[in-house]
Coordinates of C-alpha atoms in Angstrom, one line a residue:
Chain K
X1 CA -33.4 -5.2 -0.6
X2 CA -36.9 -4.7 0.6
X3 CA -37.8 -1.1 1.0
X4 CA -39.4 -1.1 4.5
X5 CA -36.5 -3.0 6.0
X6 CA -33.5 -1.3 4.4
X7 CA -30.9 -0.1 7.0
X8 CA -31.1 3.6 6.3
X9 CA -34.8 3.6 6.7
X10 CA -34.6 1.8 10.0
X11 CA -32.0 4.4 11.0
X12 CA -34.2 7.3 9.9
X13 CA -37.4 6.1 11.5
X14 CA -36.5 3.7 14.4
X15 CA -33.3 3.6 16.2
X16 CA -31.0 6.6 15.9
X17 CA -33.9 8.4 14.2
X18 CA -37.3 9.8 15.2
X19 CA -38.7 7.0 17.3
X20 CA -35.4 6.7 19.2
X21 CA -35.3 10.4 20.0
X22 CA -38.9 10.5 21.4
X23 CA -38.5 7.2 23.1
X24 CA -35.3 8.3 24.7
X25 CA -37.0 11.5 25.9
X26 CA -39.6 9.4 27.8
X27 CA -37.2 6.8 29.1
X28 CA -34.5 9.3 30.2
X29 CA -37.0 11.5 32.1
X30 CA -38.3 8.4 33.8
X31 CA -34.9 7.0 34.5
X32 CA -33.7 10.3 35.9
X33 CA -36.6 10.7 38.3
X34 CA -36.4 7.0 39.4
X35 CA -32.7 6.9 39.9
X36 CA -32.6 10.2 41.9
X37 CA -35.6 9.0 43.9
X38 CA -33.9 5.7 44.8
X39 CA -30.7 7.5 45.8
X40 CA -32.7 9.6 48.1
X41 CA -34.6 6.6 49.5
X42 CA -37.9 7.5 47.8
X43 CA -40.0 5.4 45.4
X44 CA -40.1 7.9 42.5
X45 CA -43.1 8.1 40.1
X46 CA -45.5 5.2 40.6
X47 CA -48.9 6.8 40.2
X48 CA -49.3 6.0 36.5
X49 CA -48.7 2.3 35.4
X50 CA -47.5 0.9 38.7
X51 CA -46.7 -2.6 37.3
X52 CA -44.2 -0.9 35.0
X53 CA -42.6 1.1 37.8
X54 CA -44.2 4.3 36.6
X55 CA -42.6 4.2 33.1
X56 CA -45.7 5.8 31.6
X57 CA -45.6 8.8 33.9
X58 CA -43.5 10.9 31.5
X59 CA -45.9 10.0 28.7
X60 CA -48.8 11.2 30.8
X61 CA -46.9 14.4 31.7
X62 CA -46.0 15.0 28.0
X63 CA -49.6 14.4 27.0
X64 CA -50.8 16.8 29.6
X65 CA -48.4 19.4 28.3
X66 CA -49.5 18.9 24.7
X67 CA -53.1 19.6 25.8
X68 CA -52.4 22.6 27.9
X69 CA -52.9 26.2 26.7
X70 CA -50.5 27.6 24.2
X71 CA -49.6 31.1 25.4
X72 CA -47.7 33.3 23.0
X73 CA -46.7 36.5 24.9
X74 CA -47.5 39.8 23.4
X75 CA -44.1 41.4 23.6
X76 CA -42.4 38.8 21.5
X77 CA -42.2 38.1 17.8
X78 CA -44.8 35.3 17.9
X79 CA -43.6 33.5 14.8
X80 CA -40.0 33.3 16.1
X81 CA -41.3 32.5 19.6
X82 CA -43.1 29.4 18.3
X83 CA -40.4 28.4 15.8
X84 CA -37.3 28.7 18.0
X85 CA -37.9 25.6 20.2
X86 CA -39.0 23.5 17.2
X87 CA -35.8 24.5 15.4
X88 CA -33.7 23.9 18.5
X89 CA -35.2 20.4 19.1
X90 CA -34.7 19.5 15.4
X91 CA -31.1 20.8 15.3
X92 CA -30.2 18.9 18.5
X93 CA -31.5 15.7 16.8
X94 CA -29.8 16.4 13.4
X95 CA -26.3 14.9 14.2
X96 CA -27.7 11.4 14.3
X97 CA -27.9 11.5 10.5
X98 CA -24.1 10.9 10.4
X99 CA -23.8 8.4 13.3
X100 CA -24.1 4.7 12.6
X101 CA -25.8 2.5 15.2
X102 CA -25.0 -0.8 13.5
X103 CA -23.4 -1.8 10.1
X104 CA -25.8 -0.4 7.5
X105 CA -28.0 1.3 10.0
X106 CA -27.0 4.9 9.2
X107 CA -28.7 7.6 7.3
X108 CA -25.8 9.2 5.5
X109 CA -22.5 7.1 5.5
X110 CA -19.8 9.8 5.1
X111 CA -16.0 9.5 5.4
X112 CA -16.0 12.4 7.8
X113 CA -19.4 11.6 9.4
X114 CA -18.4 11.7 13.1
X115 CA -16.5 14.9 12.7
X116 CA -19.5 16.5 11.1
X117 CA -21.7 15.2 13.9
X118 CA -19.3 16.8 16.5
X119 CA -19.4 20.1 14.7
X120 CA -23.2 20.0 14.5
X121 CA -23.5 19.3 18.2
X122 CA -21.3 22.4 18.9
X123 CA -23.3 24.6 16.5
X124 CA -26.6 24.2 18.4
X125 CA -25.7 26.5 21.3
X126 CA -26.4 29.4 18.9
X127 CA -30.0 28.3 18.7
X128 CA -30.4 28.3 22.5
X129 CA -29.1 31.8 22.6
X130 CA -31.4 32.8 19.8
X131 CA -34.4 31.2 21.6
X132 CA -33.5 33.1 24.8
X133 CA -33.3 36.3 22.8
X134 CA -36.7 35.8 21.2
X135 CA -38.3 35.3 24.5
X136 CA -37.1 38.8 25.6
X137 CA -37.2 38.2 29.4
X138 CA -34.7 39.1 32.1
X139 CA -34.3 35.5 33.2
X140 CA -33.8 34.2 29.7
X141 CA -31.3 36.9 29.1
X142 CA -29.2 35.9 32.1
X143 CA -29.6 32.2 31.0
X144 CA -28.4 33.0 27.5
X145 CA -25.3 34.8 28.8
X146 CA -24.5 31.8 31.0
X147 CA -25.1 29.4 28.1
X148 CA -22.6 31.3 26.0
X149 CA -20.0 31.2 28.8
X150 CA -20.6 27.5 29.5
X151 CA -20.2 26.8 25.8
X152 CA -16.9 28.6 25.9
X153 CA -15.9 26.3 28.7
X154 CA -16.7 22.9 27.0
X155 CA -16.2 23.4 23.3
X156 CA -12.5 23.1 23.2
X157 CA -12.2 20.0 25.5
X158 CA -15.0 18.3 23.5
X159 CA -13.3 19.0 20.2
X160 CA -9.9 17.9 21.6
X161 CA -11.3 14.7 22.9
X162 CA -12.8 14.0 19.4
X163 CA -9.5 15.0 17.8
X164 CA -7.6 12.6 20.1
X165 CA -9.8 9.7 19.0
X166 CA -9.6 10.7 15.3
X167 CA -5.8 10.8 15.5
X168 CA -5.9 7.4 17.2
X169 CA -8.1 5.8 14.5
X170 CA -6.9 7.9 11.6
X171 CA -10.4 8.3 10.3
X172 CA -13.8 9.8 11.1
X173 CA -15.8 7.3 9.2
X174 CA -18.2 5.5 11.7
X175 CA -17.4 2.1 10.1
X176 CA -13.6 2.8 10.1
X177 CA -13.7 4.0 13.7
X178 CA -15.5 0.9 14.9
X179 CA -13.3 -1.3 12.9
X180 CA -10.2 0.3 14.5
X181 CA -11.6 -0.7 17.9
X182 CA -12.0 -4.4 17.0
X183 CA -9.2 -5.4 19.4
X184 CA -9.4 -2.8 22.2
X185 CA -12.0 -0.2 22.9
X186 CA -11.1 3.5 22.5
X187 CA -11.9 4.1 26.1
X188 CA -9.1 1.6 27.1
X189 CA -6.6 2.9 24.5
X190 CA -7.1 6.5 25.6
X191 CA -8.9 6.8 29.0
X192 CA -8.0 10.4 29.3
X193 CA -10.0 11.3 26.2
X194 CA -12.9 9.3 27.6
X195 CA -13.0 11.1 30.9
X196 CA -12.6 14.5 29.1
X197 CA -15.5 13.6 26.8
X198 CA -17.7 12.5 29.7
X199 CA -17.2 15.8 31.6
X200 CA -17.6 17.8 28.4
X201 CA -20.9 15.8 27.8
X202 CA -22.1 16.8 31.3
X203 CA -21.3 20.4 30.5
X204 CA -22.8 20.3 27.0
X205 CA -26.1 18.9 28.2
X206 CA -26.1 21.1 31.3
X207 CA -26.4 18.2 33.6
X208 CA -26.0 18.8 37.3
X209 CA -22.7 20.1 38.4
X210 CA -22.8 22.4 35.4
X211 CA -26.6 23.1 35.4
X212 CA -25.8 26.8 35.4
X213 CA -27.9 28.2 32.5
X214 CA -31.2 26.8 34.0
X215 CA -30.3 27.1 37.6
X216 CA -33.8 27.0 39.2
X217 CA -33.1 28.9 42.4
X218 CA -31.3 31.7 40.5
X219 CA -32.9 32.2 37.0
X220 CA -36.3 30.5 36.9
X221 CA -35.6 28.1 34.1
X222 CA -32.9 30.1 32.2
X223 CA -33.4 30.1 28.5
X224 CA -36.7 28.2 28.8
X225 CA -38.6 30.5 31.1
X226 CA -41.3 31.8 28.9
X227 CA -42.4 28.6 27.3
X228 CA -45.5 26.5 28.1
X229 CA -47.3 23.4 26.7
X230 CA -45.7 21.7 23.6
X231 CA -43.1 24.4 23.2
X232 CA -41.9 23.7 26.7
X233 CA -41.4 20.0 25.8
X234 CA -39.2 21.1 22.9
X235 CA -37.3 23.7 24.7
X236 CA -36.7 21.6 27.7
X237 CA -36.4 18.2 25.9
X238 CA -33.7 19.5 23.6
X239 CA -31.1 18.9 26.3
X240 CA -32.1 15.2 26.5
X241 CA -31.9 14.9 22.8
X242 CA -28.4 16.4 23.0
X243 CA -27.6 13.8 25.7
X244 CA -28.9 11.1 23.3
X245 CA -26.8 12.3 20.4
X246 CA -23.6 12.7 22.5
X247 CA -24.1 9.2 24.1
X248 CA -24.6 7.7 20.7
X249 CA -21.5 9.5 19.5
X250 CA -19.5 8.4 22.6
X251 CA -20.5 4.8 22.3
X252 CA -19.3 4.7 18.7
X253 CA -16.1 6.7 19.4
X254 CA -15.0 5.2 22.7
X255 CA -16.9 1.9 23.3
X256 CA -16.6 0.2 20.0
X257 CA -20.1 0.8 18.9
X258 CA -22.0 -2.4 17.9
X259 CA -18.8 -4.4 17.9
X260 CA -19.3 -7.9 19.2
X261 CA -22.3 -8.3 16.9
X262 CA -23.6 -7.0 13.6
X263 CA -27.0 -6.4 12.1
X264 CA -30.0 -5.9 14.4
X265 CA -28.2 -7.3 17.4
X266 CA -25.6 -4.5 17.0
X267 CA -28.4 -1.9 17.5
X268 CA -29.2 -3.4 20.9
X269 CA -25.5 -3.5 21.8
X270 CA -25.2 0.2 20.9
X271 CA -28.2 0.9 23.0
X272 CA -26.7 -0.8 26.0
X273 CA -23.4 1.0 25.5
X274 CA -25.2 4.3 25.5
X275 CA -26.2 3.6 29.1
X276 CA -22.5 4.0 30.0
X277 CA -22.9 7.7 29.2
X278 CA -26.6 8.1 30.1
X279 CA -26.5 6.6 33.6
X280 CA -23.8 8.8 35.1
X281 CA -25.5 11.8 33.5
X282 CA -28.8 10.9 35.2
X283 CA -27.1 10.0 38.5
X284 CA -25.2 13.3 38.9
X285 CA -28.4 15.1 39.8
X286 CA -28.4 13.3 43.1
X287 CA -24.7 13.7 43.7
X288 CA -23.5 17.2 43.0
X289 CA -24.3 20.7 44.0
X290 CA -24.1 23.4 41.3
X291 CA -20.9 25.2 40.4
X292 CA -20.7 28.9 39.8
X293 CA -20.2 30.0 36.3
X294 CA -16.6 31.1 37.0
X295 CA -15.8 27.8 38.6
X296 CA -17.2 26.0 35.6
X297 CA -15.1 28.2 33.3
X298 CA -12.0 27.6 35.4
X299 CA -12.6 23.8 35.3
X300 CA -13.1 23.9 31.5
X301 CA -10.0 26.0 30.8
X302 CA -7.9 24.5 33.6
X303 CA -8.1 20.8 34.5
X304 CA -10.3 19.7 31.6
X305 CA -8.2 21.5 29.0
X306 CA -5.0 19.9 30.5
X307 CA -6.7 16.5 30.5
X308 CA -7.8 16.8 26.9
X309 CA -4.4 18.0 25.7
X310 CA -2.9 15.1 27.5
X311 CA -5.4 12.8 25.7
X312 CA -4.2 14.2 22.4
X313 CA -0.6 13.7 23.4
X314 CA -1.4 10.1 24.4
X315 CA -3.0 9.5 21.0
X316 CA 0.1 11.0 19.3
X317 CA 2.3 8.6 21.2
X318 CA 0.1 5.6 20.4
X319 CA 0.1 6.7 16.7
X320 CA 3.9 7.1 16.6
X321 CA 4.5 3.8 18.3
X322 CA 2.3 1.9 15.9
Chain V
X1 CA -10.6 12.6 40.8
X2 CA -10.7 10.2 43.7
X3 CA -13.3 12.3 45.5
X4 CA -15.6 12.1 42.5
X5 CA -15.3 8.3 42.4
X6 CA -16.1 8.2 46.1
X7 CA -19.2 10.4 45.5
X8 CA -20.4 8.0 42.7
X9 CA -19.8 5.0 44.9
X10 CA -21.8 6.6 47.7
X11 CA -24.7 7.3 45.3
X12 CA -24.6 3.7 44.0
X13 CA -24.6 2.4 47.5
X14 CA -27.7 4.4 48.4
X15 CA -29.3 3.2 45.2
X16 CA -29.6 -0.3 46.7
X17 CA -31.3 0.9 49.8
X18 CA -35.0 0.2 50.4
X19 CA -37.1 3.3 50.1
X20 CA -37.9 5.0 53.4
X21 CA -41.0 6.8 52.3
X22 CA -44.5 5.3 52.2
X23 CA -46.8 5.1 49.1
X24 CA -49.6 7.1 50.6
X25 CA -52.6 6.4 50.4
X26 CA -52.1 2.7 49.8
X27 CA -49.9 2.4 52.9
X28 CA -49.8 4.7 55.9
X29 CA -47.0 5.4 58.3
X30 CA -47.6 3.9 61.7
X31 CA -46.7 6.6 64.2
X32 CA -48.0 4.7 67.2
X33 CA -51.1 5.6 69.2
X34 CA -49.8 8.8 70.9
X35 CA -49.9 11.0 67.8
X36 CA -51.1 14.6 68.3
X37 CA -53.6 14.5 65.5
X38 CA -57.2 15.6 65.2
X39 CA -58.8 16.9 68.4
X40 CA -62.3 15.6 69.2
X41 CA -64.6 16.6 72.0
X42 CA -66.6 14.1 74.1
X43 CA -69.7 16.2 74.8
X44 CA -70.9 14.0 77.6
X45 CA -67.8 14.9 79.6
X46 CA -67.5 18.6 78.6
X47 CA -68.3 21.0 81.4
X48 CA -67.9 24.2 79.2
X49 CA -65.2 25.6 81.5
X50 CA -63.5 27.4 78.6
X51 CA -60.0 26.6 79.8
X52 CA -59.1 25.3 76.4
X53 CA -60.1 28.6 74.8
X54 CA -58.0 30.5 77.3
X55 CA -54.9 28.3 76.9
X56 CA -54.9 28.0 73.1
X57 CA -51.8 29.8 71.8
X58 CA -53.1 30.0 68.2
X59 CA -56.5 31.3 69.2
X60 CA -58.1 28.5 67.2
X61 CA -60.8 27.6 69.7
X62 CA -64.0 29.5 70.0
X63 CA -67.1 28.5 72.1
X64 CA -70.5 28.2 70.5
X65 CA -74.0 27.9 72.0
X66 CA -75.4 24.6 70.9
X67 CA -79.0 23.3 70.8
X68 CA -78.9 21.8 74.3
X69 CA -78.3 25.3 75.8
X70 CA -74.6 24.7 76.6
X71 CA -71.4 26.0 75.0
X72 CA -69.0 23.7 73.4
X73 CA -65.6 24.4 71.7
X74 CA -65.3 24.6 68.0
X75 CA -61.9 24.6 66.3
X76 CA -60.5 26.6 63.4
X77 CA -58.3 24.1 61.7
X78 CA -56.6 26.8 59.7
X79 CA -55.2 28.1 62.9
X80 CA -54.8 25.0 65.0
X81 CA -51.1 24.0 65.4
X82 CA -51.9 20.7 67.1
X83 CA -49.9 21.6 70.1
X84 CA -52.2 19.8 72.5
X85 CA -52.3 22.5 75.2
X86 CA -56.1 22.3 75.2
X87 CA -56.0 18.6 75.7
X88 CA -53.6 19.1 78.7
X89 CA -55.7 21.8 80.1
X90 CA -59.0 20.0 79.9
X91 CA -60.0 19.1 83.5
X92 CA -62.3 16.3 82.6
X93 CA -60.4 14.8 79.7
X94 CA -63.2 15.4 77.2
X95 CA -60.8 16.9 74.6
X96 CA -58.7 14.1 73.2
X97 CA -56.2 13.6 70.3
X98 CA -57.1 11.1 67.6
X99 CA -54.5 9.1 65.7
X100 CA -55.2 10.9 62.5
X101 CA -53.1 13.7 61.1
X102 CA -54.6 14.0 57.6
X103 CA -56.4 17.3 58.2
X104 CA -57.6 18.3 54.8
X105 CA -60.5 20.5 53.8
X106 CA -61.7 21.4 50.3
X107 CA -62.4 25.0 51.0
X108 CA -60.7 27.9 52.9
X109 CA -63.6 28.1 55.4
X110 CA -62.0 25.8 57.9
X111 CA -63.7 26.9 61.1
X112 CA -65.8 24.0 62.3
X113 CA -68.5 24.6 64.8
X114 CA -69.0 21.9 67.4
X115 CA -72.2 20.6 65.6
X116 CA -70.3 20.5 62.3
X117 CA -67.6 18.3 63.6
X118 CA -68.5 14.9 62.2
X119 CA -66.9 12.3 64.4
X120 CA -66.4 10.1 61.4
X121 CA -64.1 12.7 59.8
X122 CA -61.7 12.3 62.7
X123 CA -61.8 8.5 62.9
X124 CA -58.4 7.0 63.8
X125 CA -56.4 5.9 60.8
X126 CA -54.4 2.8 61.4
X127 CA -50.8 2.9 60.0
X128 CA -49.4 -0.1 58.2
X129 CA -45.8 0.7 57.9
X130 CA -43.7 1.3 60.9
X131 CA -41.1 4.1 61.0
X132 CA -38.2 1.8 61.8
Chain S
X1 CA -30.1 10.6 0.6
X2 CA -33.8 9.5 0.7
X3 CA -33.3 8.4 4.3
X4 CA -32.2 11.9 5.3
X5 CA -35.1 13.4 3.6
X6 CA -37.5 11.0 5.3
X7 CA -35.9 11.7 8.6
X8 CA -36.1 15.4 8.2
X9 CA -39.7 15.3 7.0
X10 CA -41.0 12.9 9.6
X11 CA -39.1 14.6 12.5
X12 CA -40.0 18.1 11.6
X13 CA -43.5 17.0 10.7
X14 CA -44.0 15.3 14.0
X15 CA -42.8 18.4 15.9
X16 CA -45.0 20.8 14.0
X17 CA -47.9 18.5 14.1
X18 CA -47.8 18.4 17.9
X19 CA -47.8 22.2 18.1
X20 CA -50.7 22.3 15.7
X21 CA -52.6 19.8 17.9
X22 CA -51.9 22.0 20.9
X23 CA -53.0 25.1 18.9
X24 CA -56.3 23.4 17.8
X25 CA -57.3 21.3 20.7
X26 CA -55.9 22.8 23.9
X27 CA -58.4 24.9 25.9
X28 CA -57.9 28.6 25.6
X29 CA -58.7 31.2 28.2
X30 CA -56.6 34.2 27.3
X31 CA -55.9 36.8 29.9
X32 CA -53.8 39.9 30.0
X33 CA -51.6 38.5 32.7
X34 CA -50.7 35.3 30.8
X35 CA -49.4 37.3 27.8
X36 CA -47.2 39.5 29.9
X37 CA -43.5 39.2 30.3
X38 CA -42.6 36.8 33.1
X39 CA -41.2 38.5 36.1
X40 CA -41.8 36.0 38.9
X41 CA -45.3 37.2 39.5
X42 CA -44.6 40.9 39.7
X43 CA -45.6 43.4 37.0
X44 CA -42.8 43.7 34.4
X45 CA -40.7 46.8 34.7
X46 CA -37.7 48.2 32.9
X47 CA -36.0 47.1 29.7
X48 CA -34.9 43.5 29.2
X49 CA -31.6 44.4 27.5
X50 CA -29.1 45.6 30.0
X51 CA -25.3 45.9 30.1
X52 CA -23.7 42.6 29.2
X53 CA -21.6 41.0 32.0
X54 CA -18.1 41.4 30.6
X55 CA -16.4 39.9 33.6
X56 CA -15.4 36.6 32.0
X57 CA -15.1 37.9 28.4
X58 CA -11.5 36.8 28.1
X59 CA -12.7 33.2 27.8
X60 CA -14.7 34.0 24.7
X61 CA -11.8 35.7 23.0
X62 CA -9.8 32.6 23.8
X63 CA -12.4 30.2 22.6
X64 CA -12.7 31.9 19.2
X65 CA -9.0 31.5 18.6
X66 CA -8.3 28.1 20.1
X67 CA -11.4 26.5 18.6
X68 CA -10.4 27.7 15.1
X69 CA -7.0 26.2 15.6
X70 CA -8.3 22.9 16.8
X71 CA -10.8 22.8 13.9
X72 CA -7.9 23.3 11.5
X73 CA -6.0 20.5 13.3
X74 CA -9.1 18.2 12.9
X75 CA -9.3 18.9 9.2
X76 CA -5.6 18.4 8.8
X77 CA -5.6 15.0 10.6
X78 CA -8.6 13.7 8.7
X79 CA -7.3 14.7 5.3
X80 CA -3.6 13.9 5.8
X81 CA -1.8 11.0 4.2
X82 CA -1.4 8.1 6.6
X83 CA 1.6 8.3 9.0
X84 CA 2.7 11.9 8.6
X85 CA 5.0 12.6 11.6
X86 CA 5.4 16.3 10.6
X87 CA 1.7 16.8 11.0
X88 CA 1.7 15.2 14.5
X89 CA 4.6 17.3 15.5
X90 CA 2.7 20.4 14.3
X91 CA -0.3 19.4 16.4
X92 CA 1.8 18.8 19.4
X93 CA 3.5 22.2 19.1
X94 CA 0.1 23.9 18.6
X95 CA -1.4 22.4 21.7
X96 CA 1.7 23.1 23.7
X97 CA 1.4 26.8 22.6
X98 CA -2.3 26.8 23.7
X99 CA -1.4 25.3 27.0
X100 CA 1.4 27.8 27.6
X101 CA -0.8 30.8 26.8
X102 CA -3.6 29.5 29.0
X103 CA -1.3 28.7 31.9
X104 CA 0.5 32.1 31.6
X105 CA -2.8 34.1 31.6
X106 CA -5.0 31.9 33.7
X107 CA -5.3 34.2 36.6
X108 CA -5.9 37.2 34.4
X109 CA -8.5 35.3 32.3
X110 CA -10.7 34.8 35.3
X111 CA -11.6 38.4 35.7
X112 CA -11.7 41.2 33.1
X113 CA -11.0 43.7 35.9
X114 CA -7.4 42.5 36.1
X115 CA -6.7 43.3 32.5
X116 CA -4.5 46.3 32.2

């Protein structure tokens, strides 16, 4: 096969890889601002690139941030202060290595790939706390504690939702998982797991009803308070990268991945299916107020846990019936 | 569960609405011709009675001696609340509102003497988009 | 394997390169106030580290246990022979136990001050 066009290189550089991550950052920020603006009867960003509907506004913002002054506060360990957001952003993007976007378009085909991706997603919360700790600030401290508690709320339901789907398919290989959905999508076979995953996704990416660690009126920006310029992009964009990864994972786990097609068309189908997860996550900002941390914990260990356990039970029933 | 679906349905319904805001400065809101905007003084009618200074609740109006030997009101736009009391109190109708609410200055020194008040600054701005 | 290396190198390289660009080309006007700890505009006072909020600590105890159990279940499911009813029974029992414990202590979990 030709080297520049082999599937794993496309995966590394274009779609689930580097270009996809940065592109998603731009498109997601634009989409969020635009959708929320339209719900609130506003126009949203239009100043830059009006014919495109302001699509280049996030690019302009990011460029502005890149060329603004890099301030490393004196009271912190400067090396760790600069390295923490880079590591965080990188670690949030790392799970895409194991997720396939189309047949062949995967960096590391692995029989337990999706399980590894889920675990990698869950591991990242440690880095957020480490970042908040390096910043050594009262607001980041409160944000870090909230992040820990919120992590305690969503980890088990997310794992249980993934477990339900793995029981249903009997495999964690991306190809095997998609093949098992050739007749019916996972979201139809096990809607409970789908809903549990969606809510856990909102919690994991701290989207709106659970935007507790970075609650602006309470703790300035939570774990990202001290950062500016490029480091702010990384610290704040890491959540969007997590959303990207979880949406990709969800589209493979629940929506049959690239299924009606293969090859390059499959990549586009996966992209469209990711919207099923991304659009609600963008829209909730205009819908919900913010929960308190104890309410979020109660939801996570109450309704959401019950829902995800029921999802596993449903999967067990499906499995035994088959 | 049902309530969350309803919330999403409401949001999607609002998504299809036309925007209510205007894209300033390309289009301006038309508030009609009775807006309490900039206050201009017609010096030919002004009789320097100082009623406007007396009635101003924000103490924004001060009188200044001008070159023609008479006193005219100047307005501190940092204090003015555009209440229109001076316009109501004016016995000859020389103080008038203009249909222009974009009161913007580039420095903090916003007291304008009568001679400094360029009439072009306060020209009426026609709105293009009606409120309803 | 090569693809992973390329991904890591390009991704990390891009991230670091952007920071270097900022470091080299961004205008710099250092001042004492900028390098201070952020305290919403006021002068920083007091230590950052303070007593940890222990109110909801029960959840963290719970998550360490339950997550390990669910992880074990994940590994068992993925490495088991196809159609192993005993395994599924074990998972069902495990989750039932988790549910019962959480249901029993749900009120107590919400607040550490009710522990006794």
